[in-house]
């Protein structure tokens, strides 16, 4: 279990405001840095962290996810008041996965370690830079450009 990854998931009972503040400070960003990276007004970030913003629009959500290096699903879940299930970790078989499609649900099961079809160890991070995989609608790692599926 990767502790960095675990600490980046919303804690149970954590509010959106607390969550954003926690991740921002973990990354050593000021509110201004975050606003700049996420393409938001400094005031909007302040409002968010004071809990004055209950709902995020899609643009804010994706800006924040990118700036805070989080899967957008985490922000989506927490702003809707849902817990992030450990099953939200994206894992896939590098041989059986077809790029651009959703992973088989059984691959993302918290205890699944091997592909049920071919027995290969499942991947949950980029083979080149080790960044966690944010979405399998991406074919390539957004950080280093490596294809998720080996050719
Ligand atoms: Zn497989
Ligand atoms: Zn990478």
mmCIF file of C-alpha atoms and ligand atoms in Angstrom:
data_model
loop_
_atom_site.group_PDB
_atom_site.id
_atom_site.type_symbol
_atom_site.label_atom_id
_atom_site.label_comp_id
_atom_site.label_asym_id
_atom_site.label_seq_id
_atom_site.Cartn_x
_atom_site.Cartn_y
_atom_site.Cartn_z
ATOM 1 C CA UNK A 1 0.000 0.000 0.000
ATOM 2 C CA UNK A 2 1.415 3.310 -1.043
ATOM 3 C CA UNK A 3 1.088 5.782 1.831
ATOM 4 C CA UNK A 4 1.217 8.853 -0.370
ATOM 5 C CA UNK A 5 -1.673 7.559 -2.393
ATOM 6 C CA UNK A 6 -3.652 6.628 0.705
ATOM 7 C CA UNK A 7 -3.157 10.022 2.310
ATOM 8 C CA UNK A 8 -4.384 11.682 -0.860
ATOM 9 C CA UNK A 9 -7.747 9.986 -0.684
ATOM 10 C CA UNK A 10 -10.399 11.900 1.247
ATOM 11 C CA UNK A 11 -10.638 10.750 4.846
ATOM 12 C CA UNK A 12 -14.041 9.583 6.066
ATOM 13 C CA UNK A 13 -16.036 12.564 7.379
ATOM 14 C CA UNK A 14 -13.629 15.037 5.816
ATOM 15 C CA UNK A 15 -15.377 18.006 4.204
ATOM 16 C CA UNK A 16 -14.484 19.320 0.787
ATOM 17 C CA UNK A 17 -12.997 22.436 2.434
ATOM 18 C CA UNK A 18 -10.818 20.414 4.836
ATOM 19 C CA UNK A 19 -9.770 18.076 2.082
ATOM 20 C CA UNK A 20 -8.636 20.782 -0.308
ATOM 21 C CA UNK A 21 -6.786 22.576 2.459
ATOM 22 C CA UNK A 22 -5.057 19.384 3.582
ATOM 23 C CA UNK A 23 -3.866 18.364 0.126
ATOM 24 C CA UNK A 24 -2.794 21.905 -0.697
ATOM 25 C CA UNK A 25 -0.648 22.144 2.449
ATOM 26 C CA UNK A 26 0.725 18.617 1.921
ATOM 27 C CA UNK A 27 1.957 19.802 -1.458
ATOM 28 C CA UNK A 28 3.390 22.951 0.115
ATOM 29 C CA UNK A 29 1.246 25.271 -1.986
ATOM 30 C CA UNK A 30 -0.136 28.604 -0.879
ATOM 31 C CA UNK A 31 -3.737 29.505 -1.706
ATOM 32 C CA UNK A 32 -2.328 31.758 -4.397
ATOM 33 C CA UNK A 33 -0.264 28.916 -5.928
ATOM 34 C CA UNK A 34 -3.298 26.695 -5.952
ATOM 35 C CA UNK A 35 -5.478 29.379 -7.526
ATOM 36 C CA UNK A 36 -2.895 29.913 -10.253
ATOM 37 C CA UNK A 37 -2.413 26.251 -10.994
ATOM 38 C CA UNK A 38 -6.129 25.509 -10.996
ATOM 39 C CA UNK A 39 -7.011 28.584 -13.040
ATOM 40 C CA UNK A 40 -9.241 29.976 -10.286
ATOM 41 C CA UNK A 41 -9.520 33.312 -8.546
ATOM 42 C CA UNK A 42 -7.691 33.530 -5.254
ATOM 43 C CA UNK A 43 -11.028 34.483 -3.706
ATOM 44 C CA UNK A 44 -12.652 31.295 -4.988
ATOM 45 C CA UNK A 45 -9.954 29.190 -3.333
ATOM 46 C CA UNK A 46 -10.478 31.100 -0.081
ATOM 47 C CA UNK A 47 -14.209 30.528 -0.310
ATOM 48 C CA UNK A 48 -13.683 26.834 -1.005
ATOM 49 C CA UNK A 49 -11.443 26.393 2.010
ATOM 50 C CA UNK A 50 -13.852 28.238 4.265
ATOM 51 C CA UNK A 51 -16.540 25.798 3.210
ATOM 52 C CA UNK A 52 -18.576 28.434 1.389
ATOM 53 C CA UNK A 53 -18.636 26.459 -1.817
ATOM 54 C CA UNK A 54 -20.630 23.276 -1.617
ATOM 55 C CA UNK A 55 -20.707 22.356 -5.289
ATOM 56 C CA UNK A 56 -17.896 22.424 -7.800
ATOM 57 C CA UNK A 57 -18.558 22.892 -11.449
ATOM 58 C CA UNK A 58 -16.737 20.614 -13.862
ATOM 59 C CA UNK A 59 -14.143 23.191 -14.813
ATOM 60 C CA UNK A 60 -13.271 23.988 -11.193
ATOM 61 C CA UNK A 61 -13.202 20.293 -10.404
ATOM 62 C CA UNK A 62 -10.790 19.413 -13.151
ATOM 63 C CA UNK A 63 -8.617 22.469 -12.455
ATOM 64 C CA UNK A 64 -8.370 21.534 -8.801
ATOM 65 C CA UNK A 65 -7.737 17.873 -9.545
ATOM 66 C CA UNK A 66 -4.873 18.794 -11.806
ATOM 67 C CA UNK A 67 -3.405 21.371 -9.432
ATOM 68 C CA UNK A 68 -3.663 19.018 -6.449
ATOM 69 C CA UNK A 69 -2.576 15.933 -8.428
ATOM 70 C CA UNK A 70 -5.721 14.076 -7.478
ATOM 71 C CA UNK A 71 -8.041 11.859 -9.470
ATOM 72 C CA UNK A 72 -11.046 13.997 -10.363
ATOM 73 C CA UNK A 73 -13.187 11.131 -9.017
ATOM 74 C CA UNK A 74 -12.037 11.977 -5.470
ATOM 75 C CA UNK A 75 -13.259 15.555 -5.732
ATOM 76 C CA UNK A 76 -16.438 14.421 -7.389
ATOM 77 C CA UNK A 77 -17.131 11.904 -4.632
ATOM 78 C CA UNK A 78 -16.410 14.251 -1.767
ATOM 79 C CA UNK A 79 -18.411 17.121 -3.199
ATOM 80 C CA UNK A 80 -21.348 14.759 -3.538
ATOM 81 C CA UNK A 81 -20.834 13.530 0.017
ATOM 82 C CA UNK A 82 -19.836 10.024 -1.017
ATOM 83 C CA UNK A 83 -17.023 8.027 0.470
ATOM 84 C CA UNK A 84 -14.245 7.078 -1.889
ATOM 85 C CA UNK A 85 -14.188 3.312 -1.984
ATOM 86 C CA UNK A 86 -10.766 1.674 -2.090
ATOM 87 C CA UNK A 87 -12.082 0.083 -5.275
ATOM 88 C CA UNK A 88 -11.635 3.482 -6.903
ATOM 89 C CA UNK A 89 -7.954 2.622 -7.297
ATOM 90 C CA UNK A 90 -7.395 1.983 -10.951
ATOM 91 C CA UNK A 91 -5.663 -1.278 -11.725
ATOM 92 C CA UNK A 92 -5.504 -3.120 -14.967
ATOM 93 C CA UNK A 93 -3.864 -5.987 -16.761
ATOM 94 C CA UNK A 94 -1.287 -4.582 -19.172
ATOM 95 C CA UNK A 95 -2.011 -7.377 -21.647
ATOM 96 C CA UNK A 96 -5.794 -7.728 -21.548
ATOM 97 C CA UNK A 97 -6.799 -4.090 -21.167
ATOM 98 C CA UNK A 98 -7.912 -2.392 -24.376
ATOM 99 C CA UNK A 99 -6.729 1.241 -24.279
ATOM 100 C CA UNK A 100 -9.551 3.725 -24.007
ATOM 101 C CA UNK A 101 -11.956 1.299 -22.322
ATOM 102 C CA UNK A 102 -12.903 0.964 -18.647
ATOM 103 C CA UNK A 103 -10.932 -1.612 -16.694
ATOM 104 C CA UNK A 104 -12.703 -4.881 -15.852
ATOM 105 C CA UNK A 105 -14.365 -4.361 -12.454
ATOM 106 C CA UNK A 106 -12.621 -7.424 -11.015
ATOM 107 C CA UNK A 107 -9.202 -5.858 -11.675
ATOM 108 C CA UNK A 108 -10.024 -2.908 -9.438
ATOM 109 C CA UNK A 109 -11.163 -5.083 -6.528
ATOM 110 C CA UNK A 110 -9.088 -4.082 -3.466
ATOM 111 C CA UNK A 111 -7.681 -7.594 -3.101
ATOM 112 C CA UNK A 112 -7.098 -8.318 -6.773
ATOM 113 C CA UNK A 113 -3.407 -8.569 -7.603
ATOM 114 C CA UNK A 114 -3.409 -10.660 -10.760
ATOM 115 C CA UNK A 115 -5.429 -10.675 -13.941
ATOM 116 C CA UNK A 116 -8.268 -13.203 -13.825
ATOM 117 C CA UNK A 117 -7.796 -13.883 -17.522
ATOM 118 C CA UNK A 118 -4.065 -14.378 -17.887
ATOM 119 C CA UNK A 119 -2.530 -14.261 -14.400
ATOM 120 C CA UNK A 120 -0.293 -11.239 -15.092
ATOM 121 C CA UNK A 121 0.361 -8.922 -12.135
ATOM 122 C CA UNK A 122 -1.983 -5.938 -12.330
ATOM 123 C CA UNK A 123 -0.595 -2.430 -12.803
ATOM 124 C CA UNK A 124 -1.810 0.598 -10.919
ATOM 125 C CA UNK A 125 0.917 3.009 -11.867
ATOM 126 C CA UNK A 126 2.916 4.134 -14.825
ATOM 127 C CA UNK A 127 5.686 1.625 -15.592
ATOM 128 C CA UNK A 128 8.111 4.439 -16.388
ATOM 129 C CA UNK A 129 7.604 7.239 -13.834
ATOM 130 C CA UNK A 130 5.540 5.345 -11.224
ATOM 131 C CA UNK A 131 2.786 7.992 -11.119
ATOM 132 C CA UNK A 132 -0.565 6.544 -10.185
ATOM 133 C CA UNK A 133 -2.931 6.087 -13.056
ATOM 134 C CA UNK A 134 -5.650 8.687 -12.845
ATOM 135 C CA UNK A 135 -7.929 7.483 -15.548
ATOM 136 C CA UNK A 136 -7.902 4.689 -18.073
ATOM 137 C CA UNK A 137 -9.654 6.921 -20.539
ATOM 138 C CA UNK A 138 -6.082 8.130 -20.999
ATOM 139 C CA UNK A 139 -3.896 5.931 -23.142
ATOM 140 C CA UNK A 140 -0.663 7.573 -22.118
ATOM 141 C CA UNK A 141 0.762 8.712 -18.810
ATOM 142 C CA UNK A 142 0.056 12.472 -18.549
ATOM 143 C CA UNK A 143 3.337 12.974 -16.641
ATOM 144 C CA UNK A 144 5.896 11.237 -18.799
ATOM 145 C CA UNK A 145 4.058 10.246 -21.977
ATOM 146 C CA UNK A 146 4.647 6.504 -21.659
ATOM 147 C CA UNK A 147 1.837 4.342 -23.089
ATOM 148 C CA UNK A 148 0.011 2.535 -20.282
ATOM 149 C CA UNK A 149 -0.245 -0.594 -22.364
ATOM 150 C CA UNK A 150 3.094 -1.969 -23.515
ATOM 151 C CA UNK A 151 3.185 -2.404 -27.277
HETATM 152 ZN ZN1 LIG B 1 -4.600 -10.329 -18.375
HETATM 153 ZN ZN1 LIG B 2 4.599 8.084 -16.458
#
